[in-house]
Short mmCIF file of N, CA, C and O in Angstrom, two decimals:
data_model
loop_
_atom_site.label_atom_id
_atom_site.label_comp_id
_atom_site.label_asym_id
_atom_site.label_seq_id
_atom_site.Cartn_x
_atom_site.Cartn_y
_atom_site.Cartn_z
N UNK A 1 -12.49 61.20 226.79
CA UNK A 1 -12.05 60.05 226.04
C UNK A 1 -13.14 59.64 225.05
O UNK A 1 -14.30 59.56 225.38
N UNK A 2 -12.77 59.41 223.81
CA UNK A 2 -13.72 59.02 222.77
C UNK A 2 -13.74 57.51 222.66
O UNK A 2 -12.69 56.87 222.53
N UNK A 3 -14.92 56.93 222.75
CA UNK A 3 -15.07 55.48 222.61
C UNK A 3 -14.95 55.12 221.13
O UNK A 3 -15.58 55.74 220.29
N UNK A 4 -14.15 54.13 220.82
CA UNK A 4 -14.00 53.66 219.45
C UNK A 4 -14.56 52.24 219.38
O UNK A 4 -14.24 51.41 220.22
N UNK A 5 -15.40 51.98 218.39
CA UNK A 5 -15.91 50.62 218.20
C UNK A 5 -15.61 50.17 216.79
O UNK A 5 -15.44 50.98 215.89
N UNK A 6 -15.54 48.88 216.59
CA UNK A 6 -15.24 48.29 215.30
C UNK A 6 -16.55 47.99 214.57
O UNK A 6 -16.91 46.83 214.39
N UNK A 7 -17.26 49.05 214.20
CA UNK A 7 -18.57 48.91 213.56
C UNK A 7 -18.84 50.19 212.79
O UNK A 7 -18.61 51.28 213.31
N UNK A 8 -19.30 50.06 211.57
CA UNK A 8 -19.65 51.25 210.78
C UNK A 8 -21.09 51.13 210.30
O UNK A 8 -21.42 50.22 209.54
N UNK A 9 -21.96 52.01 210.74
CA UNK A 9 -23.34 51.99 210.26
C UNK A 9 -23.40 52.42 208.80
O UNK A 9 -22.50 53.11 208.31
N UNK A 10 -24.45 52.01 208.12
CA UNK A 10 -24.64 52.36 206.72
C UNK A 10 -25.78 53.36 206.57
O UNK A 10 -26.59 53.53 207.47
N UNK A 11 -25.84 53.99 205.41
CA UNK A 11 -26.92 54.93 205.13
C UNK A 11 -26.88 56.15 206.03
O UNK A 11 -25.83 56.68 206.33
N UNK A 12 -28.05 56.56 206.47
CA UNK A 12 -28.21 57.78 207.28
C UNK A 12 -28.28 57.42 208.76
O UNK A 12 -29.20 57.83 209.46
N UNK A 13 -27.32 56.60 209.25
CA UNK A 13 -27.39 56.08 210.61
C UNK A 13 -26.14 56.41 211.43
O UNK A 13 -25.06 56.59 210.88
N UNK A 14 -26.35 56.45 212.75
CA UNK A 14 -25.26 56.60 213.71
C UNK A 14 -25.45 55.56 214.81
O UNK A 14 -26.52 54.98 214.95
N UNK A 15 -24.40 55.34 215.59
CA UNK A 15 -24.47 54.47 216.77
C UNK A 15 -24.11 55.32 217.97
O UNK A 15 -23.13 56.07 217.93
N UNK A 16 -24.92 55.22 219.02
CA UNK A 16 -24.70 56.03 220.22
C UNK A 16 -24.60 55.16 221.45
O UNK A 16 -25.08 54.02 221.47
N UNK A 17 -23.99 55.73 222.48
CA UNK A 17 -23.89 55.10 223.78
C UNK A 17 -24.74 55.93 224.73
O UNK A 17 -24.51 57.14 224.87
N UNK A 18 -25.73 55.29 225.34
CA UNK A 18 -26.62 55.99 226.27
C UNK A 18 -26.04 55.93 227.68
O UNK A 18 -25.30 55.00 228.01
N UNK A 19 -26.40 56.89 228.53
CA UNK A 19 -25.98 56.82 229.94
C UNK A 19 -26.54 55.55 230.58
O UNK A 19 -27.63 55.11 230.23
N UNK A 20 -25.81 54.99 231.50
CA UNK A 20 -26.25 53.78 232.19
C UNK A 20 -27.39 54.07 233.14
O UNK A 20 -27.48 55.16 233.70
N UNK A 21 -28.23 53.07 233.34
CA UNK A 21 -29.30 53.15 234.33
C UNK A 21 -28.76 52.50 235.61
O UNK A 21 -28.23 51.40 235.57
N UNK A 22 -28.87 53.20 236.74
CA UNK A 22 -28.36 52.67 238.01
C UNK A 22 -29.12 51.41 238.39
O UNK A 22 -30.35 51.36 238.33
N UNK A 23 -28.39 50.38 238.78
CA UNK A 23 -28.99 49.09 239.13
C UNK A 23 -29.51 49.05 240.56
O UNK A 23 -30.18 48.11 240.95
N UNK A 24 -29.20 50.08 241.35
CA UNK A 24 -29.75 50.16 242.70
C UNK A 24 -30.04 51.61 243.05
O UNK A 24 -29.52 52.53 242.44
N UNK A 25 -30.89 51.79 244.05
CA UNK A 25 -31.26 53.13 244.48
C UNK A 25 -30.11 53.74 245.28
O UNK A 25 -29.18 53.04 245.68
N UNK A 26 -30.21 55.04 245.55
CA UNK A 26 -29.18 55.72 246.34
C UNK A 26 -29.07 55.12 247.74
O UNK A 26 -28.01 55.16 248.36
N UNK A 27 -30.17 54.57 248.26
CA UNK A 27 -30.14 53.98 249.60
C UNK A 27 -29.66 52.53 249.58
O UNK A 27 -29.58 51.90 250.63
N UNK A 28 -29.34 51.99 248.38
CA UNK A 28 -28.77 50.65 248.29
C UNK A 28 -29.74 49.54 247.95
O UNK A 28 -29.36 48.37 247.93
N UNK A 29 -31.00 49.86 247.69
CA UNK A 29 -31.98 48.84 247.34
C UNK A 29 -31.78 48.45 245.89
O UNK A 29 -31.75 49.30 244.99
N UNK A 30 -31.64 47.15 245.63
CA UNK A 30 -31.43 46.65 244.26
C UNK A 30 -32.76 46.69 243.53
O UNK A 30 -33.78 46.18 244.01
N UNK A 31 -32.76 47.27 242.33
CA UNK A 31 -33.98 47.42 241.53
C UNK A 31 -34.32 46.11 240.82
O UNK A 31 -33.43 45.37 240.42
N UNK A 32 -35.62 45.87 240.67
CA UNK A 32 -36.08 44.68 239.96
C UNK A 32 -35.85 44.85 238.46
O UNK A 32 -35.65 45.96 237.96
N UNK A 33 -35.89 43.73 237.73
CA UNK A 33 -35.72 43.78 236.27
C UNK A 33 -36.79 44.66 235.63
O UNK A 33 -36.51 45.40 234.69
N UNK A 34 -38.02 44.61 236.12
CA UNK A 34 -39.09 45.42 235.54
C UNK A 34 -38.83 46.91 235.77
O UNK A 34 -39.10 47.74 234.90
N UNK A 35 -38.29 47.25 236.95
CA UNK A 35 -37.96 48.66 237.22
C UNK A 35 -36.84 49.13 236.30
O UNK A 35 -36.89 50.24 235.77
N UNK A 36 -35.82 48.28 236.10
CA UNK A 36 -34.70 48.64 235.22
C UNK A 36 -35.19 48.85 233.80
O UNK A 36 -34.78 49.79 233.12
N UNK A 37 -36.08 47.95 233.32
CA UNK A 37 -36.60 48.08 231.97
C UNK A 37 -37.42 49.35 231.82
O UNK A 37 -37.30 50.06 230.83
N UNK A 38 -38.24 49.65 232.82
CA UNK A 38 -39.06 50.86 232.77
C UNK A 38 -38.18 52.11 232.71
O UNK A 38 -38.43 53.02 231.94
N UNK A 39 -37.12 52.14 233.52
CA UNK A 39 -36.21 53.28 233.51
C UNK A 39 -35.48 53.39 232.17
O UNK A 39 -35.28 54.47 231.64
N UNK A 40 -35.06 52.26 231.63
CA UNK A 40 -34.35 52.26 230.35
C UNK A 40 -35.27 52.76 229.23
O UNK A 40 -34.84 53.49 228.34
N UNK A 41 -36.56 52.38 229.30
CA UNK A 41 -37.51 52.83 228.29
C UNK A 41 -37.76 54.33 228.38
O UNK A 41 -38.10 54.97 227.39
N UNK A 42 -37.59 54.93 229.56
CA UNK A 42 -37.83 56.35 229.75
C UNK A 42 -36.57 57.19 229.55
O UNK A 42 -36.62 58.40 229.71
N UNK A 43 -35.44 56.55 229.25
CA UNK A 43 -34.17 57.29 229.12
C UNK A 43 -34.34 58.45 228.14
O UNK A 43 -34.66 58.25 226.98
N UNK A 44 -34.13 59.61 228.64
CA UNK A 44 -34.15 60.81 227.81
C UNK A 44 -32.78 61.45 227.91
O UNK A 44 -31.93 61.02 228.67
N UNK A 45 -32.63 62.51 227.22
CA UNK A 45 -31.42 63.28 227.40
C UNK A 45 -30.38 63.02 226.35
O UNK A 45 -30.69 62.92 225.18
N UNK A 46 -29.18 62.90 226.78
CA UNK A 46 -28.06 62.90 225.86
C UNK A 46 -27.53 61.49 225.58
O UNK A 46 -27.77 60.55 226.33
N UNK A 47 -26.79 61.40 224.48
CA UNK A 47 -26.11 60.16 224.10
C UNK A 47 -24.81 60.54 223.41
O UNK A 47 -24.74 61.57 222.73
N UNK A 48 -23.79 59.72 223.60
CA UNK A 48 -22.49 59.98 222.98
C UNK A 48 -22.38 59.18 221.69
O UNK A 48 -22.64 57.98 221.66
N UNK A 49 -22.00 59.85 220.60
CA UNK A 49 -21.87 59.20 219.30
C UNK A 49 -20.57 58.38 219.29
O UNK A 49 -19.50 58.90 219.59
N UNK A 50 -20.68 57.09 218.93
CA UNK A 50 -19.50 56.22 218.90
C UNK A 50 -19.19 55.69 217.50
O UNK A 50 -18.11 55.17 217.28
N UNK A 51 -20.12 55.83 216.55
CA UNK A 51 -19.87 55.44 215.17
C UNK A 51 -20.81 56.21 214.26
O UNK A 51 -21.95 56.48 214.62
N UNK A 52 -20.31 56.58 213.07
CA UNK A 52 -21.08 57.40 212.14
C UNK A 52 -20.92 56.83 210.74
O UNK A 52 -19.82 56.46 210.33
N UNK A 53 -22.01 56.80 209.98
CA UNK A 53 -21.96 56.40 208.58
C UNK A 53 -21.12 57.40 207.79
O UNK A 53 -21.05 58.58 208.14
N UNK A 54 -20.51 56.94 206.72
CA UNK A 54 -19.72 57.83 205.87
C UNK A 54 -20.59 58.90 205.20
O UNK A 54 -20.08 59.94 204.78
N UNK A 55 -21.89 58.66 205.11
CA UNK A 55 -22.80 59.61 204.48
C UNK A 55 -23.16 60.79 205.39
O UNK A 55 -23.68 61.80 204.92
N UNK A 56 -22.92 60.68 206.68
CA UNK A 56 -23.27 61.73 207.65
C UNK A 56 -22.14 62.75 207.69
O UNK A 56 -20.99 62.40 207.89
N UNK A 57 -22.48 64.02 207.51
CA UNK A 57 -21.47 65.07 207.50
C UNK A 57 -21.50 65.98 208.73
O UNK A 57 -20.50 66.57 209.09
N UNK A 58 -22.67 66.11 209.37
CA UNK A 58 -22.79 67.11 210.43
C UNK A 58 -22.63 66.55 211.85
O UNK A 58 -22.75 67.28 212.81
N UNK A 59 -22.36 65.25 211.98
CA UNK A 59 -22.14 64.63 213.29
C UNK A 59 -20.88 63.79 213.20
O UNK A 59 -20.62 63.14 212.18
N UNK A 60 -20.08 63.82 214.27
CA UNK A 60 -18.85 63.02 214.27
C UNK A 60 -18.74 62.23 215.57
O UNK A 60 -19.42 62.53 216.55
N UNK A 61 -17.88 61.22 215.58
CA UNK A 61 -17.65 60.42 216.77
C UNK A 61 -17.18 61.33 217.90
O UNK A 61 -16.34 62.20 217.70
N UNK A 62 -17.77 61.15 219.07
CA UNK A 62 -17.44 61.96 220.23
C UNK A 62 -18.45 63.06 220.50
O UNK A 62 -18.49 63.61 221.60
N UNK A 63 -19.29 63.41 219.50
CA UNK A 63 -20.33 64.43 219.72
C UNK A 63 -21.36 63.92 220.73
O UNK A 63 -21.60 62.72 220.84
N UNK A 64 -21.97 64.85 221.42
CA UNK A 64 -23.09 64.55 222.31
C UNK A 64 -24.35 65.01 221.59
O UNK A 64 -24.45 66.16 221.16
N UNK A 65 -25.31 64.08 221.43
CA UNK A 65 -26.55 64.39 220.71
C UNK A 65 -27.75 64.18 221.63
O UNK A 65 -27.66 63.49 222.63
N UNK A 66 -28.86 64.78 221.24
CA UNK A 66 -30.12 64.61 221.93
C UNK A 66 -31.04 63.80 221.01
O UNK A 66 -31.55 64.33 220.03
N UNK A 67 -31.21 62.51 221.29
CA UNK A 67 -32.08 61.69 220.45
C UNK A 67 -33.54 61.78 220.91
O UNK A 67 -33.80 62.02 222.09
N UNK A 68 -34.47 61.61 219.98
CA UNK A 68 -35.88 61.60 220.38
C UNK A 68 -36.37 60.18 220.66
O UNK A 68 -37.47 59.98 221.12
N UNK A 69 -35.54 59.20 220.41
CA UNK A 69 -35.83 57.81 220.71
C UNK A 69 -34.52 57.13 221.03
O UNK A 69 -33.48 57.78 221.11
N UNK A 70 -34.55 55.83 221.20
CA UNK A 70 -33.29 55.17 221.49
C UNK A 70 -32.84 54.24 220.38
O UNK A 70 -31.78 53.65 220.48
N UNK A 71 -33.59 54.12 219.31
CA UNK A 71 -33.15 53.31 218.19
C UNK A 71 -33.19 51.83 218.49
O UNK A 71 -33.94 51.38 219.35
N UNK A 72 -32.37 51.06 217.79
CA UNK A 72 -32.31 49.62 217.97
C UNK A 72 -31.07 49.27 218.77
O UNK A 72 -29.98 49.71 218.46
N UNK A 73 -31.26 48.46 219.81
CA UNK A 73 -30.13 48.06 220.64
C UNK A 73 -29.28 47.05 219.87
O UNK A 73 -29.80 46.14 219.24
N UNK A 74 -27.95 47.27 219.89
CA UNK A 74 -27.00 46.33 219.30
C UNK A 74 -25.92 46.04 220.34
O UNK A 74 -25.55 46.92 221.10
N UNK A 75 -25.46 44.81 220.37
CA UNK A 75 -24.37 44.42 221.27
C UNK A 75 -23.10 44.31 220.43
O UNK A 75 -23.05 43.55 219.47
N UNK A 76 -22.08 45.08 220.80
CA UNK A 76 -20.79 45.04 220.12
C UNK A 76 -19.74 44.84 221.19
O UNK A 76 -19.63 45.65 222.10
N UNK A 77 -18.99 43.74 221.09
CA UNK A 77 -17.98 43.41 222.10
C UNK A 77 -18.58 43.41 223.51
O UNK A 77 -18.00 43.94 224.45
N UNK A 78 -19.78 42.83 223.63
CA UNK A 78 -20.50 42.71 224.92
C UNK A 78 -20.84 44.04 225.56
O UNK A 78 -20.99 44.13 226.78
N UNK A 79 -20.96 45.08 224.76
CA UNK A 79 -21.37 46.40 225.25
C UNK A 79 -22.64 46.80 224.50
O UNK A 79 -22.75 46.59 223.30
N UNK A 80 -23.60 47.37 225.22
CA UNK A 80 -24.88 47.78 224.64
C UNK A 80 -24.78 49.16 224.01
O UNK A 80 -24.39 50.13 224.68
N UNK A 81 -25.09 49.25 222.73
CA UNK A 81 -25.14 50.52 222.01
C UNK A 81 -26.50 50.62 221.32
O UNK A 81 -27.25 49.65 221.25
N UNK A 82 -26.81 51.80 220.79
CA UNK A 82 -28.07 52.00 220.09
C UNK A 82 -27.80 52.54 218.69
O UNK A 82 -27.13 53.56 218.53
N UNK A 83 -28.31 51.82 217.70
CA UNK A 83 -28.16 52.16 216.28
C UNK A 83 -29.41 52.96 215.92
O UNK A 83 -30.52 52.49 216.10
N UNK A 84 -29.24 54.19 215.43
CA UNK A 84 -30.41 55.01 215.13
C UNK A 84 -30.25 55.80 213.84
O UNK A 84 -29.14 56.03 213.37
N UNK A 85 -31.38 56.17 213.29
CA UNK A 85 -31.44 56.99 212.10
C UNK A 85 -31.17 58.44 212.50
O UNK A 85 -31.59 58.89 213.57
N UNK A 86 -30.47 59.18 211.66
CA UNK A 86 -30.21 60.60 211.95
C UNK A 86 -31.49 61.41 212.09
O UNK A 86 -31.51 62.43 212.75
N UNK A 87 -32.58 60.95 211.48
CA UNK A 87 -33.86 61.64 211.62
C UNK A 87 -34.37 61.59 213.05
O UNK A 87 -35.24 62.37 213.44
N UNK A 88 -33.82 60.67 213.88
CA UNK A 88 -34.22 60.55 215.27
C UNK A 88 -33.34 61.37 216.21
O UNK A 88 -33.43 61.26 217.42
N UNK A 89 -32.46 62.20 215.64
CA UNK A 89 -31.60 63.07 216.44
C UNK A 89 -32.15 64.48 216.38
O UNK A 89 -32.32 65.04 215.30
N UNK A 90 -32.45 65.04 217.55
CA UNK A 90 -33.02 66.38 217.61
C UNK A 90 -31.96 67.47 217.49
O UNK A 90 -32.23 68.54 216.97
N UNK A 91 -30.76 67.20 217.99
CA UNK A 91 -29.72 68.22 217.93
C UNK A 91 -28.41 67.74 218.51
O UNK A 91 -28.31 66.66 219.08
N UNK A 92 -27.40 68.58 218.36
CA UNK A 92 -26.06 68.31 218.86
C UNK A 92 -25.78 69.31 219.98
O UNK A 92 -26.04 70.50 219.83
N UNK A 93 -25.28 68.82 221.11
CA UNK A 93 -24.94 69.70 222.24
C UNK A 93 -23.58 70.30 221.95
O UNK A 93 -22.59 69.58 221.80
N UNK A 94 -23.54 71.61 221.84
CA UNK A 94 -22.28 72.32 221.62
C UNK A 94 -21.65 72.57 222.97
O UNK A 94 -22.23 73.25 223.82
N UNK A 95 -20.47 72.01 223.18
CA UNK A 95 -19.81 72.16 224.47
C UNK A 95 -18.73 73.22 224.38
O UNK A 95 -17.84 73.12 223.55
N UNK A 96 -18.84 74.20 225.24
CA UNK A 96 -17.81 75.24 225.32
C UNK A 96 -17.27 75.24 226.74
O UNK A 96 -17.95 75.58 227.67
N UNK A 97 -16.04 74.85 226.87
CA UNK A 97 -15.43 74.78 228.19
C UNK A 97 -15.91 73.59 228.97
O UNK A 97 -16.04 72.50 228.45
N UNK A 98 -16.21 73.79 230.24
CA UNK A 98 -16.59 72.71 231.14
C UNK A 98 -18.09 72.67 231.38
O UNK A 98 -18.54 72.57 232.50
N UNK A 99 -18.89 72.79 230.33
CA UNK A 99 -20.33 72.77 230.51
C UNK A 99 -20.79 71.35 230.84
O UNK A 99 -20.18 70.38 230.45
N UNK A 100 -21.88 71.25 231.55
CA UNK A 100 -22.44 69.94 231.86
C UNK A 100 -23.84 69.88 231.28
O UNK A 100 -24.48 70.90 231.04
N UNK A 101 -24.30 68.66 231.07
CA UNK A 101 -25.63 68.46 230.48
C UNK A 101 -26.58 68.05 231.59
O UNK A 101 -26.30 67.15 232.36
N UNK A 102 -27.69 68.74 231.69
CA UNK A 102 -28.71 68.41 232.66
C UNK A 102 -29.97 68.04 231.90
O UNK A 102 -30.37 68.77 230.99
N UNK A 103 -30.57 66.90 232.25
CA UNK A 103 -31.80 66.50 231.60
C UNK A 103 -32.91 66.51 232.63
O UNK A 103 -32.68 66.32 233.83
N UNK A 104 -34.11 66.78 232.20
CA UNK A 104 -35.25 66.85 233.08
C UNK A 104 -36.30 65.84 232.64
O UNK A 104 -36.56 65.71 231.44
N UNK A 105 -36.91 65.11 233.57
CA UNK A 105 -37.95 64.17 233.18
C UNK A 105 -39.15 64.91 232.61
O UNK A 105 -39.44 66.03 233.02
N UNK A 106 -39.82 64.26 231.68
CA UNK A 106 -40.98 64.88 231.04
C UNK A 106 -42.22 64.44 231.75
O UNK A 106 -42.38 63.35 232.17
#
């Protein structure tokens, strides 16, 4: 399912949706706000594109990209998204069939 938002970035920008950070551990311990912030700051891996500037030709809504940063957080309809420059995108994940994305901590 492709997420649609009522927002269009300008210039050389896209808006992405990052994977959520779990609010509790697997054993059920609720994480503190500082732990959540630390995990959010370390978020690596993939992001789903939800909006693209008209100037961008090589990325479209629904693509999975690998960003090198997380850009600027924006709230749209009470949902957290990240507005970023295309220069902060390292690549597009080409999905063939039922491939899954695995990220590794650095």
